[in-house]
Each structure stands twice: as C-alpha cells, then as structure tokens.
Amino acid sequence: MAATSKLVFILAVLLLVSGHQASAAANDDPAPYFLGKWELLPNNPGISAMHSVLLPNVDEMVIFDATVWQISRLPLPDYKRPCPMHQNKATNVTNIDCWCHSVFYNVNTLQVTPLKVITDTWCSSGGLDVNGNLISTGGFLGGSRTTRYLWGCPTCDWTEYPTALKDGRWYATQALLADGSFLIFGGRDSFSYEYIPAERTENAYSIPFQFLRDTYDVLENNLYPFVYLVPDGNLYIFANNRSILLDPRANYVLREYPPLPGGARNYPSTSTSVLLPLKLYRDYYARVDAEVLICGGSVPEAFYFGEVEKRLVPALDDCARMVVTSPDPVWTTEKMPTPRVMSDGVLLPTGDVLLINGAELGSAGWKDADKPCFKPLLYKPSKPPGSRFTELAPSDIPRMYHSVANLLPDGRVFVGGSNDNDGYQEWAKFPTELRLEKFSPPYLAPELADRRPMILVDETEKAAPYGKWVGIKVKSAEMLNEFDLMVTMIAPPFVTHSISMNQRLIELAIIEIKNDVYPGVHEVVVAMPPSGNIAPPGYYMLSVVLKGIPSPSMWFQVK
Ligand SMILES: *[C@@H]1O[C@H](CO)[C@@H](O)[C@H](O)[C@H]1NC(C)=O
Ligand SMILES: *[C@@H]1O[C@H](CO)[C@@H](O)[C@H](O)[C@H]1NC(C)=O
C-alpha cells in the first residue's frame, strides 16, 4: 500500500470504530481502576420501590408499589386520613387500608413524604409532561383504566380519574410523543393503544393494534413493550422478538424489522433495552440515526419452567443492537460477561449505559428468579465490539423482580426495590426489599473530583425553545476543547419492571467554545435539538462531560 492510501485506510478505520454515538476521546476511561461505589441510604421509605421517577426541579423521587396487598411498612399518617378503600387480592373484598403505597423521597435531604393513592398502581405506567409533572396510567383492577396526576410540591398529592382510559392497561407502556402528548400501548388482554385523554375527559375508543396480537404467545412475552420515538417522529416498537416502525398519526405500520432470534425479550422474559444516545451535529439537516440496544432476557418458556416445573433456567447472555433508522437494518450481537434477566438500563451522562440489578436465572414473576446480578455492567456503546463491557463493584443486596434504578442529577444512580413475593415478606428467601442505595459509577472516582467540571447554573439559561443556541458557563481547571468535550441531556424516565419509559439521551451539537471568559470559567455554546422528534418537550438533565468526567447536571427545559 502506498503511504497516502495507507493513511486514508487508517483514517477510515478510525472513523468506523469511533462510531457515531459519542466522540471516542471524550469517552476514554478517566479512572480505569475505580469500579464504582455503593452507599446504603440511612433511611428507607417503608414501601418497596416497584415504580420510581425523579421529578425535575424539586429533586424528589416519586416511589410507589401497589395497593393490592393492603399493607406496606409505612402507616398512612393522620393528616392524610380518612384511609382509602382498597381491594384485597387474596379475597377480592374491598376494605379500609391505612397503609401508604406511595411517597416523595427527597434525594438530597432523604426526607420521606407520605402520599395517598386510591386506585391500584400495580404494574402501571407513567411519564413526565412538559412541566415535569407525573402522569401515571393503568394498573390492576380498578386502577387499570385510571389516569393519575402528581405535581411536585410539599403538599401535593395524587389526583385520579379511574375511568379515563378506554381499555385496561396492566403492564402497558406509556410513550411521550414529539408534541408532548402520550400514547399508551398494550397491557394484559389489551391489543390496542390510545392517547391519554385531557384531564377530566374519557376516551370513547382505542386503536386496535394487530402487532400485539402477532407477538402474543401463551406466556405473554410481549407485555411492557419497548417504545421509542425516533428522529423522524415515528415510533419504534419492540415486543417479544419482533419490531416495527409505527406512524402514530396515520396509525400505519411503515416497516417491519428483522426478528431478534435467541429468546423472548419482554415481560416476563424481561430483557433490558435503551435507545442509545442520539448524536446531533452542527449541520442542522444532517440525518440523526437512532440505535436500539437489547440485552439479555430469557427463553420464551422461562416463566412456565419457574412457575410450574419449579426450575429456573439461565437467562440470555447476548446484547443486540440495531440502527433502526438505517435503510438496511440488521441486529449485531455480542456476549455479556454474565447472563441477565430483569436488569435496569440507565443512560449515564457520558453516553454509556449502566446495566444494573437483575438475575442470572429465571424470569420475572414471584419466586421465578435466582442468582441475583450483584455486579452492575458498564456498557460503552462507542467502543469497538469486544471492549464494551466492564464489570463493576458488587452490591450485597439482591435486586431482582420489582426493582428500580434512576440516574440522579449529581451523577449517582438511585437503586431501590426488589420484591420477589406476593405481598410484603421479610422472612422469604429473597425478602421484600425496602432499603435504598446510591451507586457511584466510575466517573465519580475520588481522584477525579478536582477535575470535575461544574456548570454555573446561575449564569446559564435554564429553558430554551427548539433550535436555540445556549451558552453554558462552565467552571473547570482544564481548558475546554472540542475533542474532549460532550454536552448531553437526559430525559428522566419512569422506571418499573426493568423498563425505563421515555428515557433518552441527546448529545448536543457544540457550536463554539470560549475559554477563560473570566479566569477558570469557560463558555460552551450548544444548539438545542431542532424539534420534539429528537427531544420531546420537557425537562432534561443537562451535563457537560470533559475527558469522560461529567459535571453534576442542571435541569433544562426545552419546548
Ligand atoms: C377474584 O377476582 C378474580 C378476577 O375477577 C378472580 O379470578 C378470582 O378467582 C377471585 N378470587 C376470589 C377469592 O374470589
Ligand atoms: C419468535 O418468537 C416466536 C414465539 O415464541 C417463535 O415462534 C419464533 O420462532 C421466534 N422467532 C425467532 C426468529 O426466533
């Protein structure tokens, strides 16, 4: 090879391996020997975290379980009485329930504020609206057609509309669209989808959805389908082992993707799926690709083996990805260090993915899993295959069925839940878990603390319309340069059953870097996403990442 063609070849290879996710330089391990750290929080909220979402600005987690057991470990305080009526699962009798099933949990002060929910939130769905308020949907029995609203304030509590939805939504997925509206997909025996109606109105109809019938099997491995808004405004929907692209305006299936072989991926053979970071370019019209990651799951029969044969089979150990915006999409698969079912997938500000919680054996369902995954896995999407996984420091608390994980603004990951039992059972092999933890990913290594960039929140805009250029003031000992810098924003997801609804990460286009606007303070100008198709309206955790070290994030509203 002549010298010049060799150079061209090397450049081409470099471009290929650096991928389109995140710039490789910004993603190098800043502290390769620090494998993360676990902290047990000093208090527990008295309920097991089956569902969790971080409310923007107030930095309160909303945590809730289900009313169906009529019991938790947190009594409803006097000022919240009278106690609601709840239906008992064992007897079907409705009687007075004076236990709490939902709380605010302040991630800074660790204060627990009890809330009162009337309808059953068991295996429900949710998402945040443009103003960062929680809209929750579905659940069990009287909860299944409910819409619920929860604002973040010290005296706020649930407002519930039990007959708002047309169809029952138990194990359904709520998806935020480009215009800020929500569609809700599926649920047990509901082969349909529908918009969340305006508050105080009820849906007269739902839209039949053949895809959910086609992917149904006798063990229902298509519950909690994965739904992602892709940059052309359509929805990528994965259920069981198949996927489609749906035009939600025309209710029309635009394309079918190749099936993903190897097993089943949705509840109860629950895998972990995220939409990988969406990278934006300075060229406003450049195509934005969307790539989906699906890791683990189980064989389609896993739930039957566990329930009926009392035999827990190994989970799947593959991790597959596909560029769903590609004209010629294919799944490419590699192996994880260990099999995993029911892990949570957390997008980190660096553009990496944390696979945390879960089990090596079995499926979702009570007492249907064993061999907890104590070690989280760090997955670096921009690295070449074979060098993407790092096993991190283990916890010693099993977090299997009904556990959660959410990224916090300081860069740590909130971890809670695990209830392998029908009700609260502290004496079981895997007890109902009330304890909460925070996990510090490797980028929080103590030796990196001095190098951590900080956003000067008071000197930075906190909201902007689509497409606007925004200057972010950054305090950092090191100068900024475009090769070592990323600016990311992450939508806080609604997490339950190992699905993180509406989680997405956008890597913003950097327009300009001005070092030392005054000593030690720099400014990076970024372009807000061009439209709701890339970033639905709402609050995002905005973070500046320098040489792989993310700043604490600030709340930023785009609309
Ligand atoms: C409770 O109701 C469910 C659903 O309607 C039914 O399948 C179950 O048998 C009932 N249980 C009892 C104890 O009546
Ligand atoms: C997808 O799942 C169905 C139902 O379990 C199964 O019949 C089919 O063979 C699977 N397809 C692939 C490609 O694995």
XYZ file of C-alpha atoms and ligand atoms in Angstrom:
587
model
C 0.000 0.000 0.000
C 1.321 3.464 -0.849
C 1.806 5.756 2.113
C -1.131 8.024 1.296
C -3.640 5.228 0.665
C -2.461 3.582 3.892
C -3.165 6.826 5.730
C -6.597 7.074 4.150
C -7.248 3.470 5.158
C -6.188 4.092 8.764
C -8.365 7.204 8.933
C -11.317 5.273 7.568
C -10.844 2.528 10.179
C -10.577 5.139 12.927
C -13.791 6.749 11.758
C -15.531 3.376 11.695
C -14.505 2.305 15.184
C -15.200 5.681 16.727
C -18.819 5.131 15.735
C -21.499 7.771 15.773
C -22.504 7.594 19.428
C -20.029 9.768 21.235
C -16.613 11.020 20.391
C -14.164 8.288 21.377
C -11.724 10.655 23.058
C -14.355 12.079 25.370
C -15.280 8.564 26.301
C -11.940 7.124 27.419
C -11.806 5.751 30.933
C -10.642 8.602 33.146
C -10.168 6.292 36.164
C -9.871 2.727 34.903
C -9.158 1.186 38.325
C -12.172 2.606 40.143
C -15.104 0.242 39.662
C -17.730 2.325 41.373
C -19.024 2.544 44.912
C -22.255 1.616 46.705
C -23.809 3.600 49.538
C -26.668 2.336 51.645
C -29.024 5.207 52.435
C -29.679 5.738 56.152
C -33.455 5.566 55.903
C -35.919 3.520 53.928
C -39.305 4.796 52.826
C -41.338 1.941 54.306
C -42.571 0.834 50.913
C -40.796 -1.299 48.341
C -39.850 0.711 45.237
C -41.703 -1.018 42.405
C -42.113 2.193 40.375
C -39.878 5.261 40.516
C -39.442 8.560 38.733
C -37.406 11.664 39.510
C -39.448 14.865 39.465
C -37.442 17.705 37.875
C -36.507 20.847 39.808
C -37.788 19.582 43.156
C -35.344 16.624 43.026
C -37.914 14.384 44.650
C -38.267 10.756 43.673
C -41.829 9.507 43.491
C -41.783 5.903 44.684
C -44.786 3.610 44.733
C -45.772 -0.039 44.926
C -49.305 -1.463 44.657
C -52.404 -1.159 46.820
C -53.449 -4.756 46.228
C -51.699 -6.193 49.283
C -53.334 -3.583 51.538
C -50.148 -3.453 53.513
C -46.733 -1.882 53.463
C -44.396 -0.826 56.255
C -45.432 2.835 56.312
C -48.727 3.740 58.023
C -50.822 6.457 56.406
C -50.311 9.466 58.693
C -53.252 11.088 60.466
C -53.230 14.183 58.292
C -53.838 12.015 55.200
C -56.917 10.300 56.638
C -59.596 9.126 56.041
C -57.943 5.893 54.844
C -58.943 4.773 51.347
C -60.797 1.588 50.425
C -58.597 -0.949 48.628
C -59.415 -4.302 47.127
C -57.622 -7.248 48.689
C -56.013 -9.550 46.162
C -56.484 -12.765 48.128
C -60.168 -12.294 48.964
C -61.365 -9.719 46.399
C -63.009 -7.959 49.337
C -62.689 -4.181 49.424
C -61.899 -2.771 52.825
C -60.153 0.086 54.600
C -56.402 0.289 54.022
C -54.436 2.556 56.365
C -51.015 1.876 54.839
C -49.106 4.104 52.437
C -48.329 2.897 48.946
C -46.550 5.941 47.561
C -44.146 8.618 48.815
C -41.992 11.514 47.762
C -38.382 10.754 48.585
C -36.095 13.779 48.527
C -32.752 12.692 47.066
C -30.832 15.473 48.853
C -32.417 15.625 52.319
C -33.609 11.972 52.198
C -36.918 13.147 53.643
C -39.921 10.842 53.124
C -43.316 12.479 52.481
C -46.266 10.059 52.505
C -48.816 10.240 49.680
C -52.273 8.775 49.358
C -53.267 6.815 46.258
C -56.750 5.337 45.849
C -56.647 3.243 42.656
C -54.314 0.277 42.297
C -50.971 1.198 40.722
C -49.757 -2.406 40.466
C -47.691 -2.820 37.252
C -48.691 0.612 35.991
C -47.037 3.032 33.572
C -46.059 6.694 33.565
C -44.210 9.666 32.180
C -43.437 13.338 32.786
C -45.251 16.128 30.982
C -43.664 19.296 29.591
C -43.702 20.935 33.039
C -42.184 17.959 34.806
C -45.404 16.695 36.358
C -46.044 12.982 36.606
C -48.872 11.472 34.597
C -49.357 7.848 35.550
C -51.669 5.363 33.882
C -53.126 1.936 34.358
C -52.615 -0.718 36.961
C -54.686 -3.553 38.379
C -58.479 -3.985 38.523
C -59.955 -0.567 39.447
C -56.619 1.026 38.582
C -56.362 -0.372 35.074
C -58.251 2.420 33.257
C -57.034 5.174 35.542
C -55.050 8.306 34.764
C -53.276 9.919 37.730
C -51.622 13.312 38.081
C -48.961 14.267 40.597
C -47.255 17.640 40.892
C -44.056 18.136 42.871
C -44.672 20.311 45.976
C -44.680 19.726 49.749
C -48.466 19.448 49.963
C -49.139 17.876 46.558
C -50.878 14.519 46.264
C -52.455 12.318 43.607
C -55.499 13.299 41.553
C -57.057 10.195 39.983
C -59.556 9.535 37.185
C -60.475 5.823 37.326
C -62.421 5.611 34.028
C -60.347 7.867 31.754
C -58.902 5.128 29.546
C -60.940 3.003 27.170
C -59.050 -0.265 27.765
C -57.422 -1.777 30.833
C -53.697 -1.056 30.946
C -51.940 -3.555 33.181
C -48.257 -3.955 32.125
C -48.612 -1.258 29.439
C -46.029 1.199 28.095
C -46.592 4.949 28.080
C -44.731 6.826 25.327
C -44.174 10.572 25.069
C -44.552 11.942 21.535
C -42.948 14.903 19.782
C -45.869 17.232 20.575
C -45.915 16.377 24.281
C -48.905 14.028 24.090
C -48.751 10.444 25.368
C -49.738 7.176 23.743
C -50.227 4.127 25.905
C -49.569 0.709 24.362
C -50.864 -2.726 25.246
C -51.266 -4.227 28.677
C -52.663 -7.633 29.549
C -55.535 -8.566 27.194
C -55.447 -5.119 25.566
C -54.321 -5.424 21.955
C -54.649 -1.722 21.336
C -53.273 1.701 22.081
C -54.818 5.076 22.938
C -53.859 8.658 23.740
C -54.009 9.801 27.311
C -57.113 11.977 27.243
C -57.138 15.529 28.571
C -57.711 15.726 32.311
C -61.385 15.159 33.265
C -62.240 13.608 29.893
C -62.637 9.943 28.965
C -61.611 8.045 25.859
C -64.503 6.781 23.781
C -62.305 4.486 21.706
C -58.879 2.903 21.422
C -56.939 1.950 18.311
C -56.659 -1.791 17.577
C -53.062 -2.947 17.307
C -52.524 -6.178 15.404
C -48.793 -6.214 16.187
C -49.562 -7.042 19.823
C -51.720 -9.964 18.726
C -48.987 -11.163 16.362
C -46.347 -11.092 19.099
C -48.575 -12.619 21.782
C -47.602 -16.081 22.974
C -49.113 -18.309 25.623
C -46.803 -16.852 28.305
C -47.467 -13.285 27.107
C -43.841 -12.398 26.374
C -44.913 -9.095 24.822
C -46.060 -7.147 27.882
C -44.413 -3.811 28.662
C -43.347 -3.421 25.000
C -40.338 -1.184 24.307
C -41.472 2.005 22.558
C -39.037 4.646 21.284
C -39.740 7.894 19.490
C -37.243 8.029 16.614
C -35.971 11.218 14.934
C -38.487 11.092 12.067
C -41.372 11.308 14.563
C -42.385 7.663 14.207
C -42.365 5.059 16.947
C -40.087 2.051 17.019
C -41.900 -0.710 18.914
C -40.338 -3.976 20.048
C -42.385 -6.821 21.552
C -41.327 -10.419 22.276
C -38.797 -10.931 19.448
C -40.103 -8.657 16.703
C -40.269 -4.968 15.972
C -41.966 -2.442 13.726
C -41.984 1.251 12.912
C -45.390 2.825 13.527
C -46.606 6.142 12.180
C -48.702 7.267 15.152
C -50.529 9.959 13.162
C -51.742 7.620 10.418
C -51.868 4.511 12.666
C -49.913 2.780 9.960
C -47.066 0.263 10.207
C -44.334 1.693 7.987
C -41.832 -1.130 8.210
C -41.059 -4.413 9.861
C -37.594 -5.154 11.142
C -35.774 -8.482 11.155
C -36.751 -10.544 14.199
C -34.251 -10.855 17.046
C -33.548 -14.573 17.489
C -32.387 -16.258 20.679
C -35.362 -15.948 23.020
C -38.017 -13.580 24.297
C -37.241 -10.056 25.464
C -40.320 -8.518 27.039
C -42.164 -9.237 30.258
C -41.994 -11.857 31.742
C -38.804 -12.871 29.853
C -37.680 -9.362 30.674
C -34.589 -8.038 28.904
C -33.062 -4.582 29.242
C -33.471 -2.082 26.453
C -32.415 1.507 25.860
C -32.434 3.883 22.948
C -28.710 4.618 22.556
C -27.591 8.270 22.626
C -28.851 10.424 19.771
C -25.962 12.470 18.455
C -26.703 15.864 16.935
C -24.412 17.679 14.513
C -23.782 21.318 13.788
C -25.297 20.720 10.383
C -28.973 21.217 11.230
C -30.076 18.982 8.348
C -27.729 16.066 8.997
C -29.608 12.811 9.458
C -29.853 11.743 13.088
C -29.626 7.989 13.461
C -31.345 6.045 16.210
C -29.945 2.790 17.514
C -31.642 0.428 19.938
C -29.918 -1.843 22.461
C -31.496 -5.011 23.870
C -29.558 -7.106 26.394
C -30.465 -10.434 27.991
C -33.970 -11.732 28.592
C -34.891 -15.377 28.765
C -36.090 -18.331 26.754
C -39.789 -17.952 25.903
C -40.757 -20.761 28.311
C -38.799 -19.421 31.309
C -41.884 -18.285 33.240
C -43.584 -21.663 32.749
C -40.458 -23.525 33.899
C -40.297 -21.370 37.025
C -43.990 -21.393 37.933
C -44.939 -24.951 37.004
C -41.757 -27.030 36.967
C -40.011 -25.007 39.718
C -36.935 -24.959 37.522
C -35.033 -21.736 36.934
C -33.245 -21.681 33.582
C -30.250 -19.494 32.683
C -31.108 -16.039 31.389
C -29.850 -14.928 27.954
C -26.320 -13.540 27.785
C -26.476 -11.701 24.474
C -26.641 -7.990 23.821
C -28.024 -6.915 20.451
C -28.170 -3.566 18.707
C -29.725 -2.296 15.527
C -29.744 1.094 13.803
C -33.495 1.419 13.363
C -33.204 4.420 11.031
C -30.931 2.512 8.656
C -32.312 1.639 5.202
C -30.881 -1.833 5.749
C -31.221 -2.601 9.473
C -29.571 -5.685 10.973
C -29.109 -6.914 14.530
C -25.498 -7.266 15.626
C -24.977 -9.289 18.752
C -22.251 -9.811 21.286
C -21.999 -11.645 24.606
C -22.247 -10.094 28.045
C -19.857 -11.348 30.747
C -22.861 -12.947 32.506
C -26.464 -13.771 31.595
C -29.059 -11.249 32.782
C -32.814 -11.022 33.106
C -34.683 -8.058 34.673
C -31.725 -5.676 34.714
C -32.366 -1.944 34.545
C -30.702 0.045 31.782
C -29.578 3.508 32.895
C -28.241 6.047 30.411
C -25.325 7.893 32.002
C -24.320 11.480 31.140
C -21.170 10.152 29.438
C -23.319 8.331 26.860
C -22.518 4.956 28.419
C -25.149 2.517 29.636
C -25.288 1.017 33.111
C -26.907 -2.423 33.323
C -27.797 -2.814 36.977
C -29.995 -5.147 39.097
C -31.498 -8.379 37.757
C -30.805 -12.099 37.961
C -28.844 -14.772 36.144
C -31.614 -17.383 36.357
C -35.310 -17.430 35.613
C -37.791 -14.749 34.568
C -40.000 -12.048 36.041
C -42.678 -13.337 38.438
C -42.781 -14.183 42.137
C -40.061 -16.622 43.161
C -39.218 -17.186 39.495
C -35.610 -15.937 39.611
C -32.378 -16.657 41.454
C -28.666 -15.819 41.356
C -29.010 -12.045 41.685
C -26.718 -9.939 39.476
C -24.784 -8.126 42.192
C -22.299 -6.570 39.784
C -23.511 -3.789 37.505
C -22.154 -3.785 33.980
C -20.877 -0.677 32.272
C -21.525 -0.774 28.518
C -19.684 1.672 26.306
C -21.580 1.866 23.005
C -18.884 3.862 21.197
C -16.138 1.283 21.806
C -15.497 -1.491 19.304
C -17.118 -4.889 19.979
C -15.128 -6.911 22.495
C -14.158 -3.886 24.588
C -17.532 -2.503 25.556
C -18.244 -4.226 28.879
C -16.738 -3.615 32.315
C -17.990 -5.442 35.403
C -18.301 -3.004 38.273
C -18.185 -3.213 42.065
C -20.856 -5.501 43.554
C -23.653 -4.606 45.930
C -24.718 -7.186 48.504
C -28.459 -6.545 48.206
C -30.366 -8.725 45.700
C -32.429 -6.523 43.364
C -34.487 -8.772 41.134
C -38.216 -8.642 40.364
C -39.813 -5.247 41.093
C -36.603 -3.261 41.493
C -35.666 0.123 40.015
C -32.712 2.362 39.106
C -32.735 6.081 38.181
C -29.935 8.497 37.354
C -29.685 11.420 39.798
C -28.539 14.976 38.984
C -25.272 14.517 40.915
C -24.308 11.606 38.628
C -25.063 8.843 41.106
C -27.691 6.180 40.434
C -30.610 5.678 42.801
C -31.357 1.969 43.340
C -34.360 0.522 45.147
C -36.932 -2.201 45.385
C -36.960 -5.921 44.753
C -39.994 -7.841 45.781
C -39.937 -11.465 44.759
C -43.052 -12.135 46.839
C -46.822 -11.853 46.684
C -47.035 -9.193 49.388
C -44.566 -7.931 51.982
C -42.453 -10.862 53.207
C -39.337 -10.078 55.222
C -38.839 -13.765 56.024
C -38.694 -15.048 52.421
C -35.533 -16.326 50.730
C -35.436 -13.026 48.875
C -37.158 -10.674 51.325
C -39.274 -7.725 50.259
C -36.591 -5.063 49.995
C -37.206 -1.623 51.488
C -33.614 -0.409 51.596
C -32.372 2.172 49.103
C -28.867 2.668 47.751
C -26.939 5.077 45.603
C -24.339 3.754 43.200
C -21.447 5.953 42.074
C -20.283 4.995 38.565
C -16.525 5.015 37.774
C -16.604 8.647 36.652
C -17.139 9.590 40.321
C -13.736 8.181 41.330
C -12.369 10.248 44.262
C -9.183 11.039 42.330
C -11.261 12.742 39.618
C -13.134 15.080 41.969
C -10.819 18.058 41.351
C -11.105 17.658 37.602
C -14.892 17.569 37.593
C -16.353 20.409 35.533
C -19.150 22.416 37.162
C -21.947 24.252 35.385
C -22.500 27.737 36.815
C -26.254 27.336 36.976
C -26.957 30.932 37.996
C -25.145 32.222 34.917
C -26.770 29.804 32.467
C -30.202 29.871 30.849
C -32.493 27.168 32.194
C -35.008 26.918 29.359
C -34.974 27.456 25.614
C -37.065 26.796 22.534
C -36.073 24.222 19.915
C -33.051 25.129 17.821
C -31.858 27.993 20.021
C -28.170 28.432 20.793
C -27.467 28.408 24.515
C -24.260 29.437 26.268
C -23.368 27.241 29.226
C -20.905 28.665 31.739
C -18.512 26.001 32.968
C -16.016 26.157 35.795
C -13.069 23.879 35.124
C -9.356 23.874 35.929
C -8.685 22.487 32.472
C -9.405 24.382 29.286
C -12.198 23.044 27.107
C -11.572 21.737 23.618
C -13.966 20.185 21.170
C -12.238 16.793 21.085
C -12.564 16.173 24.817
C -15.952 17.727 25.389
C -19.518 16.483 25.195
C -22.722 18.188 26.268
C -25.518 15.738 26.943
C -29.096 15.988 28.111
C -31.091 13.118 29.548
C -34.864 12.819 29.964
C -35.609 11.299 33.395
C -37.542 8.075 32.822
C -40.452 6.412 34.579
C -38.967 3.119 35.782
C -40.730 -0.137 36.607
C -40.263 -3.828 35.724
C -36.851 -3.128 34.148
C -38.358 -0.764 31.593
C -37.387 2.911 31.658
C -40.202 4.656 29.815
C -39.239 7.776 27.846
C -35.586 7.604 28.828
C -33.449 9.272 26.160
C -30.074 10.941 25.872
C -29.255 13.638 23.351
C -25.679 14.660 22.652
C -25.985 18.313 21.668
C -24.095 19.927 18.822
C -21.324 22.194 20.115
C -21.322 25.488 18.226
C -18.493 27.320 19.935
C -16.106 27.101 22.881
C -14.840 30.266 24.590
C -12.122 29.551 27.127
C -11.499 31.843 30.086
C -14.433 34.210 29.637
C -13.111 35.063 33.068
C -10.391 33.183 34.923
C -11.243 29.490 35.303
C -14.688 29.944 33.733
C -15.390 28.945 30.170
C -18.425 29.042 27.960
C -19.654 26.347 25.631
C -22.369 27.298 23.181
C -24.653 24.434 22.164
C -27.636 24.200 19.848
C -30.828 22.933 21.413
C -32.376 20.000 19.489
C -34.169 21.051 16.319
C -37.566 19.578 17.244
C -39.716 17.460 19.507
C -38.977 14.468 17.296
C -35.437 14.460 18.686
C -36.331 15.653 22.185
C -39.983 15.730 23.251
C -40.842 18.859 25.239
C -39.911 18.713 28.901
C -37.124 18.787 31.450
C -33.734 17.270 30.825
C -30.648 16.732 32.977
C -28.021 18.746 31.151
C -24.405 17.858 31.760
C -21.012 18.914 30.428
C -18.618 15.991 30.059
C -14.897 16.756 29.931
C -12.491 13.888 29.190
C -15.136 11.402 30.303
C -15.904 13.219 33.572
C -19.457 14.607 33.712
C -20.422 17.704 35.643
C -23.357 17.441 38.018
C -26.351 18.085 35.797
C -28.681 21.060 35.793
C -32.364 20.944 34.916
C -33.031 22.385 31.495
C -36.428 22.721 29.894
C -36.756 22.567 26.129
C -40.059 23.157 24.364
C -61.038 -12.513 42.483
O -61.317 -11.964 41.201
C -60.547 -12.520 40.167
C -60.781 -11.714 38.886
O -62.096 -11.289 38.790
C -60.878 -13.996 40.039
O -60.120 -14.586 39.009
C -60.565 -14.687 41.369
O -60.940 -16.046 41.320
C -61.296 -14.016 42.519
N -60.840 -14.574 43.783
C -61.677 -14.910 44.770
C -61.046 -15.449 46.028
O -62.892 -14.804 44.690
C -40.139 -15.500 17.810
O -40.969 -15.971 18.844
C -41.979 -16.857 18.423
C -42.849 -17.145 19.649
O -42.071 -17.711 20.694
C -41.338 -18.100 17.822
O -42.340 -18.964 17.338
C -40.430 -17.682 16.668
O -39.739 -18.812 16.179
C -39.409 -16.662 17.159
N -38.605 -16.168 16.015
C -37.271 -16.159 16.031
C -36.605 -15.631 14.815
O -36.608 -16.553 16.967
